[in-house]
Coordinates of C-alpha atoms in Angstrom, one line a residue:
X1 CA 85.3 80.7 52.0
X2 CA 86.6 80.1 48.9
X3 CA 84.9 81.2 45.3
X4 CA 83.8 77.6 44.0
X5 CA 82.2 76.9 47.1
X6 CA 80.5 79.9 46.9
X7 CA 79.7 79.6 43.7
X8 CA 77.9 76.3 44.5
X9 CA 76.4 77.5 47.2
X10 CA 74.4 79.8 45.3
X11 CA 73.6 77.5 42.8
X12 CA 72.2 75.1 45.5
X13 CA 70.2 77.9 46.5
X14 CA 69.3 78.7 43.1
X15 CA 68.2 75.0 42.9
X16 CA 66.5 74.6 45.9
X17 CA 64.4 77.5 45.1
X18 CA 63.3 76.2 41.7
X19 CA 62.4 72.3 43.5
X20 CA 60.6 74.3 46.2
X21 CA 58.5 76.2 44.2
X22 CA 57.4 73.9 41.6
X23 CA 57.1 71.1 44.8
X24 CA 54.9 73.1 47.1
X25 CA 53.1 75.2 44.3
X26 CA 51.9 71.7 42.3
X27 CA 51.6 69.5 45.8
X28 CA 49.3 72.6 46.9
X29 CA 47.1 72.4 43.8
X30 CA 46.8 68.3 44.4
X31 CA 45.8 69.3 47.7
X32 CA 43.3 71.8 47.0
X33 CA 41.8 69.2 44.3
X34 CA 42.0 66.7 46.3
X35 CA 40.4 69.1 49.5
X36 CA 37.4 69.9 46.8
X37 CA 36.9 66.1 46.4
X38 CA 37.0 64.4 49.7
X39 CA 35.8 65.5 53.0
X40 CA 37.4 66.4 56.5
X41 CA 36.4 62.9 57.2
X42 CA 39.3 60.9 54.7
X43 CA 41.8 64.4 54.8
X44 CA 42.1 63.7 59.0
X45 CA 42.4 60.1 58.7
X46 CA 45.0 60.4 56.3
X47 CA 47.1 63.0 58.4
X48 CA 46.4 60.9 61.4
X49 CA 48.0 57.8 59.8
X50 CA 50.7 60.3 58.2
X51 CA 51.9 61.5 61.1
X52 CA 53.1 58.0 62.7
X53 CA 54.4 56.9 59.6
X54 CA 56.4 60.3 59.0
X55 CA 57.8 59.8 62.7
X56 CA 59.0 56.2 61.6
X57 CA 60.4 57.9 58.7
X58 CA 62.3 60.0 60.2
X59 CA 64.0 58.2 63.2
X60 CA 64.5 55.8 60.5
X61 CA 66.3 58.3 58.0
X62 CA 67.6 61.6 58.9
X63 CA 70.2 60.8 61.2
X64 CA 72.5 58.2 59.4
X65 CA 71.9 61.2 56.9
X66 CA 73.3 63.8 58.8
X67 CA 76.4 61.7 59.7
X68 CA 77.1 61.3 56.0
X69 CA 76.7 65.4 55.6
X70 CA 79.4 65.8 58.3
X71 CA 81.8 63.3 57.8
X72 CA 85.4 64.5 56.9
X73 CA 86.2 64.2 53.0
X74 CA 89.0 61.2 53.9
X75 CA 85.6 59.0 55.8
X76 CA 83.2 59.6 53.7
X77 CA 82.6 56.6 51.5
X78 CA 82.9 54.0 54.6
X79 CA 80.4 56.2 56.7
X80 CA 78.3 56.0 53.9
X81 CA 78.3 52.8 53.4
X82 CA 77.6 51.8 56.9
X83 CA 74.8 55.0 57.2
X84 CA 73.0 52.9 54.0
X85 CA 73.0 49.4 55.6
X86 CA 72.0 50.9 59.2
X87 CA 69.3 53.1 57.4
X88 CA 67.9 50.2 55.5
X89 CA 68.4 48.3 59.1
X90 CA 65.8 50.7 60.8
X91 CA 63.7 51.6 58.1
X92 CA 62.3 47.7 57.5
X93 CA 62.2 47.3 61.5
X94 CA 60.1 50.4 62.1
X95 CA 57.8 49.2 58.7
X96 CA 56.9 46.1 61.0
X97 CA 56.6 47.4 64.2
X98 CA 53.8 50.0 63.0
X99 CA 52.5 47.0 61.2
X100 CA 51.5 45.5 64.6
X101 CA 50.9 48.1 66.1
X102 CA 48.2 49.4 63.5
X103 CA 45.0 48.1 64.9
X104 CA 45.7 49.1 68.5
X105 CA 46.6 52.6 67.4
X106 CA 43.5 52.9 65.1
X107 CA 41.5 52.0 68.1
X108 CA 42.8 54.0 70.2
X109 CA 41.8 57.1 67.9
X110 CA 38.6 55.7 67.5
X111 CA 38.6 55.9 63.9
X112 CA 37.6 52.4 62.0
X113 CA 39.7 52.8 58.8
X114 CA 43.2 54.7 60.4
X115 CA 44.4 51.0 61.0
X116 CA 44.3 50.2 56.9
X117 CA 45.8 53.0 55.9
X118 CA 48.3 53.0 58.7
X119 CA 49.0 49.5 57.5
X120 CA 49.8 50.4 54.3
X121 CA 52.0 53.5 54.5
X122 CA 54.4 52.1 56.8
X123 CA 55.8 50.6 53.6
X124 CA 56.6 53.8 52.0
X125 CA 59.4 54.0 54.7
X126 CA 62.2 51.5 53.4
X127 CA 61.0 53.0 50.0
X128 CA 62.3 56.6 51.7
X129 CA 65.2 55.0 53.0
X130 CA 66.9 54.0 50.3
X131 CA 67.0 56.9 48.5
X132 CA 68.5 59.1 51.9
X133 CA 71.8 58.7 51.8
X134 CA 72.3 58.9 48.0
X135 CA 70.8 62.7 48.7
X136 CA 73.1 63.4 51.1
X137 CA 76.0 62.2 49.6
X138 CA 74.3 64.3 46.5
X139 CA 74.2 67.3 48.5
X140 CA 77.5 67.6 50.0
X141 CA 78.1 68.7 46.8
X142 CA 75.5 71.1 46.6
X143 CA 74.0 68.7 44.0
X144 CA 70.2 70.7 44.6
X145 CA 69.7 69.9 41.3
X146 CA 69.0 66.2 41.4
X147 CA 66.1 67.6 44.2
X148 CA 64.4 70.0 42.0
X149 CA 64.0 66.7 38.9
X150 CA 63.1 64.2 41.5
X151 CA 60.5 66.9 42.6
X152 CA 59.0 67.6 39.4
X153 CA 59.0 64.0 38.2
X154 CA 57.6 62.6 41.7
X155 CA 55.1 65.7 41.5
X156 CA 53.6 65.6 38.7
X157 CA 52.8 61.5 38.4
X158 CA 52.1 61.2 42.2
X159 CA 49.8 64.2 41.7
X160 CA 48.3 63.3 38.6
X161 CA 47.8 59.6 39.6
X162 CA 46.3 60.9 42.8
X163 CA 43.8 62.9 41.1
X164 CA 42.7 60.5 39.0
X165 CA 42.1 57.9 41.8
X166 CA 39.9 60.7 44.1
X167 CA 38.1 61.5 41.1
X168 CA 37.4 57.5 40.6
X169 CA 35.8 57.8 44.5
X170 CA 38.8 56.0 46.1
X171 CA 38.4 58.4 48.7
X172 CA 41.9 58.7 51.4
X173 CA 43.0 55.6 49.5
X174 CA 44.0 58.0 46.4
X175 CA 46.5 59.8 49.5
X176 CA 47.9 56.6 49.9
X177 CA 48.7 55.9 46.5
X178 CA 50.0 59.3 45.9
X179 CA 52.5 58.7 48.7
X180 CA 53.8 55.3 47.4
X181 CA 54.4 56.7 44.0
X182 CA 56.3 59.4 45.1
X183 CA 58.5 58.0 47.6
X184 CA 59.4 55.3 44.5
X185 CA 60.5 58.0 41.9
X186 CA 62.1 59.6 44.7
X187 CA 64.3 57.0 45.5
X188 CA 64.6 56.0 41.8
X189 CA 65.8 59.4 40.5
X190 CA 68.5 59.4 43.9
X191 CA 70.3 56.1 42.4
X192 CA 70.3 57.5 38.9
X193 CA 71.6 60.7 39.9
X194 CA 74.7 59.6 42.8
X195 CA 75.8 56.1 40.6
X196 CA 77.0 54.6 43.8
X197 CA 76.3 50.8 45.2
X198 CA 76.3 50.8 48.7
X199 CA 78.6 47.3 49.0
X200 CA 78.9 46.2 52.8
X201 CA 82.3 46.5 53.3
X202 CA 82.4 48.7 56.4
X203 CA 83.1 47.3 60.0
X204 CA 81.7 47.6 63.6
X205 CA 84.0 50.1 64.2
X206 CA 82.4 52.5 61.4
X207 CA 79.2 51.4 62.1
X208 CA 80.0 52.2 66.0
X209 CA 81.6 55.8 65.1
X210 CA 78.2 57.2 63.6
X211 CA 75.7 55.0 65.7
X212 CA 75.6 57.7 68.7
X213 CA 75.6 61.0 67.0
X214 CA 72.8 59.2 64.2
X215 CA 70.9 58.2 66.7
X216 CA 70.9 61.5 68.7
X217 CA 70.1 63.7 65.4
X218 CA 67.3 61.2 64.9
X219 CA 66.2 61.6 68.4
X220 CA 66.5 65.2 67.9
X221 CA 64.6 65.2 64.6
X222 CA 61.4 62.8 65.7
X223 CA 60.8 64.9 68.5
X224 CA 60.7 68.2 66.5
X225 CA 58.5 66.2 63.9
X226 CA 55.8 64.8 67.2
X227 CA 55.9 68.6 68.8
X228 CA 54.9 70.3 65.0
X229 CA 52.6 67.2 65.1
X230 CA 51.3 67.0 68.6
X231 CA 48.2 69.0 67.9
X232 CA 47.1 66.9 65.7
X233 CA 47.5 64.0 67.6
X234 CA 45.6 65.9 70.4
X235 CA 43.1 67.2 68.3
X236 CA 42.2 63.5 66.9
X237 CA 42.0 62.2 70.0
X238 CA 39.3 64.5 71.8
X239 CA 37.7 65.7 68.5
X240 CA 38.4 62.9 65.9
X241 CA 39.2 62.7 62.6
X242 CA 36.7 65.2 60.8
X243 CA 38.0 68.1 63.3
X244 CA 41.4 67.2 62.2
X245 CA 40.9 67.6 58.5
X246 CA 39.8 70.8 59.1
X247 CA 42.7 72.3 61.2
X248 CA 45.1 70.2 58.5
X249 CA 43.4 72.6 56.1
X250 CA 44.4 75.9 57.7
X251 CA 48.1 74.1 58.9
X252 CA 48.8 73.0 55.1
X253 CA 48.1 76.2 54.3
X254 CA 50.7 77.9 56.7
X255 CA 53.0 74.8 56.0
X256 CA 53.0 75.3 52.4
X257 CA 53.6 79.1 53.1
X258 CA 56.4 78.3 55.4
X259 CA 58.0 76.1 52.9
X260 CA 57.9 78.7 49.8
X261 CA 59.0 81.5 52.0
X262 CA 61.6 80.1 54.5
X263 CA 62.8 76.1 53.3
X264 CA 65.2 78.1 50.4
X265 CA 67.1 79.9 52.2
X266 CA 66.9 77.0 55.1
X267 CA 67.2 73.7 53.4
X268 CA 71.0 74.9 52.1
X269 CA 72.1 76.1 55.6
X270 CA 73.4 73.5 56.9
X271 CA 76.0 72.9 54.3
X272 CA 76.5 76.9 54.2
X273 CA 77.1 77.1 57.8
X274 CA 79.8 74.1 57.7
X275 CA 81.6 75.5 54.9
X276 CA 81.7 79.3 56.9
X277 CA 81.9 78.1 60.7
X278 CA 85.6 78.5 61.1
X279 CA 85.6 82.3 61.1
X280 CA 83.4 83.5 63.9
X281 CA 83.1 87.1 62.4
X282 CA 81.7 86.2 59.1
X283 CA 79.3 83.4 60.2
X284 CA 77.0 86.5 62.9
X285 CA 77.4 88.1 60.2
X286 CA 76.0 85.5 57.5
X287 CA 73.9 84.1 60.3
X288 CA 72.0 87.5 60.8
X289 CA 71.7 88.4 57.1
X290 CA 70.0 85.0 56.4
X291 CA 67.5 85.6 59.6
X292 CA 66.6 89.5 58.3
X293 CA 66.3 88.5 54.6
X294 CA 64.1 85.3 55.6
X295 CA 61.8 87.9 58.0
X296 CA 61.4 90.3 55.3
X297 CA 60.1 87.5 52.4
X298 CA 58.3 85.8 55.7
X299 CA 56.4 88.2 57.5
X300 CA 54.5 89.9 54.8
X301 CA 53.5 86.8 53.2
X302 CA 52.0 85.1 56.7
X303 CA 50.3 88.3 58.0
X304 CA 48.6 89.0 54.4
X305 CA 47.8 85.4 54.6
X306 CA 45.7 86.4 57.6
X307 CA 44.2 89.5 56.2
X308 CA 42.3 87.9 53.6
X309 CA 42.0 84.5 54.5
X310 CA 38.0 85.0 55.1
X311 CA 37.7 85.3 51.1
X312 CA 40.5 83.0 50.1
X313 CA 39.5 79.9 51.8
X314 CA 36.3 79.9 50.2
X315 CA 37.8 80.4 46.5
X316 CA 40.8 77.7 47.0
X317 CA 38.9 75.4 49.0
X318 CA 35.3 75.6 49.2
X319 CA 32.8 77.2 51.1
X320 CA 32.5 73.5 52.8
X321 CA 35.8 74.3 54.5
X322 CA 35.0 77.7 55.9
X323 CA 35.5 76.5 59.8
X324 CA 39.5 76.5 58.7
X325 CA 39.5 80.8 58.5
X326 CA 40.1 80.9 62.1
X327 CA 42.5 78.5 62.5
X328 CA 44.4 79.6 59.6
X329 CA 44.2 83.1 60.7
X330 CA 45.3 82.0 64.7
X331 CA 48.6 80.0 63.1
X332 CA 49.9 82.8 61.5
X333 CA 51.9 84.2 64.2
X334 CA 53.7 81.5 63.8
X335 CA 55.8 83.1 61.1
X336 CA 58.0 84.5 64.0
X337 CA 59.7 82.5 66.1
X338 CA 60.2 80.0 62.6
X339 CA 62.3 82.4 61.5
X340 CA 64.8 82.1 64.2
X341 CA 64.2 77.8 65.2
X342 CA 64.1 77.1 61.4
X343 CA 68.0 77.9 61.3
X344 CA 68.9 77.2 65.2
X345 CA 69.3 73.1 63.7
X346 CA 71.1 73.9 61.1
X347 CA 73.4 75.8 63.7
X348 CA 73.9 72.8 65.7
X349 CA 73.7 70.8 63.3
X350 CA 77.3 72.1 61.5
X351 CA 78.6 71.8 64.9
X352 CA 78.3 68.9 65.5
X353 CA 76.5 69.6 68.9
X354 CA 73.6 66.6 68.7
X355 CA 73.5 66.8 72.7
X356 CA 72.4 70.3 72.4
X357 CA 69.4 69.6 69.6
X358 CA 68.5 66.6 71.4
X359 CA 67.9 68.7 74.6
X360 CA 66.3 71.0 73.0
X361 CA 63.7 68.9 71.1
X362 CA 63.2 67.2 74.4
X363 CA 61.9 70.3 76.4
X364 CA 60.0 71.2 73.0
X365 CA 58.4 67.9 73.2
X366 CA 57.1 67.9 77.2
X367 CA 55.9 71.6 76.8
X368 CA 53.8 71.0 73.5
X369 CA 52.2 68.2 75.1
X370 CA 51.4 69.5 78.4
X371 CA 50.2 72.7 77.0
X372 CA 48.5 71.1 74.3
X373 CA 46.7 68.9 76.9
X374 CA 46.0 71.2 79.0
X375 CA 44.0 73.1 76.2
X376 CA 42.4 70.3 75.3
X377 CA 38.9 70.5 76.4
X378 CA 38.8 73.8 75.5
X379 CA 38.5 73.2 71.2
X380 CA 40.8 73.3 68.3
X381 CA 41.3 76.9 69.1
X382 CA 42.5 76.6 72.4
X383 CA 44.9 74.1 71.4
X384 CA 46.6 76.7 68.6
X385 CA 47.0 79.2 71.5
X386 CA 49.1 76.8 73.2
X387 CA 51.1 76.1 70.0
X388 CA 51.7 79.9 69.8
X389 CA 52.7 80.2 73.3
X390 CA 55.4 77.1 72.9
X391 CA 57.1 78.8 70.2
X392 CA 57.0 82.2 71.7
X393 CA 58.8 81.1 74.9
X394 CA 61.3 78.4 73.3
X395 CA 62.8 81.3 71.4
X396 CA 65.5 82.8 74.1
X397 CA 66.2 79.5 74.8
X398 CA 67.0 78.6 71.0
X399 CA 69.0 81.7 70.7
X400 CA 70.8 80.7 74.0
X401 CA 71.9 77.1 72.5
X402 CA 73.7 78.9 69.7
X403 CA 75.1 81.7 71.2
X404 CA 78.6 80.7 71.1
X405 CA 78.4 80.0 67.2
X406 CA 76.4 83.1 66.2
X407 CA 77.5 85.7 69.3
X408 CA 73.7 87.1 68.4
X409 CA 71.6 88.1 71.8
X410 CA 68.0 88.0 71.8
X411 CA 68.2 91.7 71.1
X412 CA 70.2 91.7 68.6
X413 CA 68.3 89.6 66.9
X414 CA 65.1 90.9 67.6
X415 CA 66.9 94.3 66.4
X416 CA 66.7 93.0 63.0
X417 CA 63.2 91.2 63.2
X418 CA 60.8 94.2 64.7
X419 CA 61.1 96.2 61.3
X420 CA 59.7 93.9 59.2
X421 CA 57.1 92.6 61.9
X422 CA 56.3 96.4 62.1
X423 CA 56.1 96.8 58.1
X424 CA 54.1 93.3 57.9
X425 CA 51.3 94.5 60.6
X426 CA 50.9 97.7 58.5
X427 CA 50.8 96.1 54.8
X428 CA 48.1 93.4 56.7
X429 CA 45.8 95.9 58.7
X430 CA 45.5 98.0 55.5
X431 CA 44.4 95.0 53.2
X432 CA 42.2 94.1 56.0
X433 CA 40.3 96.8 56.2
X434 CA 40.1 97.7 52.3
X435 CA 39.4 94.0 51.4
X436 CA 36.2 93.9 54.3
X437 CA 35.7 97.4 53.6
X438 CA 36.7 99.4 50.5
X439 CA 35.6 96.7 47.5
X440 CA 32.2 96.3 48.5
X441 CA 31.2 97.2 44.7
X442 CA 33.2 94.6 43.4
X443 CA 31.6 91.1 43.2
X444 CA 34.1 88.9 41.9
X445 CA 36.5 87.7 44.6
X446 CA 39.4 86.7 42.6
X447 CA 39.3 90.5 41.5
X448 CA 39.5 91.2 44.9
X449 CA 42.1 89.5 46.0
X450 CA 44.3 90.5 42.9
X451 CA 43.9 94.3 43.9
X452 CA 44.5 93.4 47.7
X453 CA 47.6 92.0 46.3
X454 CA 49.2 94.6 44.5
X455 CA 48.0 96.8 47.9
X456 CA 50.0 94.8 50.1
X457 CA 53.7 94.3 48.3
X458 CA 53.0 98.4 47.5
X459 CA 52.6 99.4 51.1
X460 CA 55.0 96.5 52.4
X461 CA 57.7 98.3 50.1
X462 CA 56.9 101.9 50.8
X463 CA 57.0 101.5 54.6
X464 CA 60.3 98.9 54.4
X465 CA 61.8 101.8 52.3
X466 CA 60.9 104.3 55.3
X467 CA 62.1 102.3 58.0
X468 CA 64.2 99.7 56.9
X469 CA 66.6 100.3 53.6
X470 CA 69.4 98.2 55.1
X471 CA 67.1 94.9 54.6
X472 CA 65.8 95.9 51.6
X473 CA 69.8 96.5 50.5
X474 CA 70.8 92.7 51.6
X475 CA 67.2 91.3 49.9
X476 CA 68.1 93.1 46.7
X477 CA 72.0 92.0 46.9
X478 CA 71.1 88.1 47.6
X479 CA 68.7 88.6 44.4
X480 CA 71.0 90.3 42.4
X481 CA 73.8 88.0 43.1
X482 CA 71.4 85.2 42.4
X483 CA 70.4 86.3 38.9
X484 CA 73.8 87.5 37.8
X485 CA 75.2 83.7 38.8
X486 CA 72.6 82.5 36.4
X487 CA 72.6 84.3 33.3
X488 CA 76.4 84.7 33.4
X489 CA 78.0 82.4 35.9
X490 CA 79.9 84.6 37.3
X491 CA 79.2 86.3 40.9
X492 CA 80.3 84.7 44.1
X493 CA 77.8 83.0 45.3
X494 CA 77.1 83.6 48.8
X495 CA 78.8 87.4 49.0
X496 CA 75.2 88.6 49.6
X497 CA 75.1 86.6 52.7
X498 CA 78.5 87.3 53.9

């Protein structure tokens, strides 16, 4: 791979890492103001109602968007144009078809106001769709940039507006009009930063050469949205809305975790794999380096997360949101197997293989829901342990799918996972116990969970250095690599990786 793509590579990541955490750190403080002000009650509705409207969104979006990422160089501006018009085409035809379908769907939750709200976010959807393939069209040129200004602007306005309105008492109504702001500026800040007008001069036949392999990617992509979504859906149906306002808790939690830890490295792999794919030897090896240096930042942070989630969720939340310890502390296993499916699509994905991350959405999709039925009467716990067992058993099958592109067994892999899991389970049973244990003289809990802190990334590093220098060695190179491209523009970008 050549130098300036490498070079942008980095800075993408560079980028990505900045939007990320200044998107999920100030979204998380909305939500934990937001969490203070309203009740499980409006939080589950509003999930409930975001979770058709993000399925819409998707089908709707992502796969015209992929078919723009992957088209050669020489095709791009007529699959673009064709991806827009088609995007736009779906987006405005699933916005009416949720529209009817509103009341029946709000009665068949049992919840009075779902319907309303239901109503009105499907309209954020052509809102979303005209700013997708500006992004991607952005991207392909590792243009991360434009994604960390639309975050902050869209952030801060949507978050501020949002407080303001719960504080007024509009209850799951100031959700609502968080999530029209944002997806406004979002798609604002796309067409000032790619000046392109999406003309319709394309023909059947472009529109006909992307159809299939959109369509499969968006197949592909709903489903993996409805099985991360399915216990919800479960939950609300045999518990209602209340019960799923308190498992959204302890999920945003994890989700907002997941995003900080894993979405950097993640959200820049499809374009990084595309850009290495044609020699076999140096994408394993990129492949494997991405995997260990996402477990090591990972792991830690989710089984911490566990270790002293009985003191955090009262000081971020509220003692009124207690009942969402347990769940939080059952979904973080979790970090695992995300590690390896968080980068099999991206895989795929730079293959062009949307048969294979179709099929494998699909079998995601029935087992969630049977085991997630099955669990059912059994509580909102019960239902978590047959989230954990999904991902748990979907993992040699992931690893199978992109076996050809990576060479990587399910050993090998799990070669370079186990020391960090080992490391994580250490660093976590040692806060545990001091945290429940050792600060028992100590009254403030912020205090506490400041020294429990420093603890952890002290033990996490001393056992890592005992067991596991050689992931320490590619953490420290990507880092390096990352701060010497910034300060003096210099560095190949992805040699850590590679």
């Amino acid at each position: 791979m050549s130098g300036t793509v490498k070079q942008k590579a980095i800075s993408a990541t560079l980028w990505s890492v900045a939007r990320i955490g200044f998107d999920q750190l100030f979204s998380f403080l909305v939500f934990v103001v937001i969490a203070r002000l309203l009740g499980p009650a409006d939080v589950g509705i509003f999930a409930l109602a975001m979770i058709v409207s993000e399925l819409a969104r998707v089908f709707a979006t992502s796969g015209f968007a992929d078919a723009v990422t992957k088209a050669d160089a020489d095709r791009e501006e007529q699959v673009a144009r064709a991806a827009f018009w088609g995007n736009m085409a779906m987006a405005v035809a699933c916005a009416m078809i949720i529209s009817l379908l509103a009341q029946p769907i709000g009665w068949a939750m049992q919840t009075e106001r779902l319907s309303d709200v239901l109503l009105a976010l499907a309209w954020t959807i052509p809102l979303s769709a005209g700013s997708a393939i500006h992004m991607a069209r952005q991207l392909r040129r590792f243009g991360h940039k434009t994604l960390a200004v639309r975050a902050f602007l869209s952030g801060l306005i949507g978050g501020a507006v949002a407080i303001a309105a719960a504080y007024q008492g509009y209850g799951v109504w100031s959700l609502v009009i968080q999530r029209f702001i944002t997806e406004a500026i979002t798609m604002i800040t796309a067409w000032f930063a790619y000046r392109w007008w999406p003309s319709f001069d394309f023909s059947r036949a472009d529109m006909a050469s992307i159809l299939p392999f959109s369509l499969k990617m968006s197949f592909s992509k709903l489903f993996n949205v409805i099985v991360s979504r399915v216990q919800d859906i479960v939950i609300g149906f045999f518990a209602g809305a209340g019960a799923v306002g308190v498992y959204r808790i302890g999920r945003r939690t994890i989700d907002m975790l997941m995003t900080a830890t894993l979405t950097p490295l993640s959200s820049v792999a499809v374009n990084f794999f595309v850009a290495v794919r044609d020699d076999k030897a140096r994408f394993k090896q990129s492949f494997l380096r991405l995997v260990t240096v996402a477990a090591c930042v990972t792991f830690p942070a989710f089984f911490g997360l566990a270790a002293v989630a009985d003191v955090l969720v009262p000081v971020i939340y509220g003692h009124k949101w207690d009942s969402a310890i347990p769940i939080l502390q059952l979904l973080t296993p979790l970090c695992v197997p995300l590690v390896i499916s968080l980068f099999t699509l991206p895989v795929l994905t730079a293959f062009g293989e949307a048969d294979k991350a179709a099929r494998m959405t699909m079998i995601q999709f029935v087992i969630s829901v049977a085991l997630a039925l099955a669990a059912a009467p059994f509580g909102v716990e019960a239902i978590i342990i047959a989230l954990l067992i999904r991902t748990y058993i979907m993992i040699p099958y992931q690893l199978l799918l992109i076996q050809q592109h990576t060479q990587c067994t399910l050993g090998k892999v799990i070669q370079h996972l186990i020391k960090p899991l080992i490391a994580s389970l250490v660093m976590a049973a040692a806060c545990y116990a001091t945290l429940m244990f050792g600060l028992g003289s100590i009254s403030n809990e912020v205090a506490k969970l400041a020294i429990v802190l420093v603890e952890g990334l002290m033990i996490y590093g001393a056992v890592m250095m005992i067991i596991d220098r050689q992931s320490i060695r590619w953490f420290v190179e990507i880092v390096s690599t990352i701060l010497r491209q910034k300060s003096a523009k210099i560095a190949p970008a992805t040699e850590a990786a590679e």
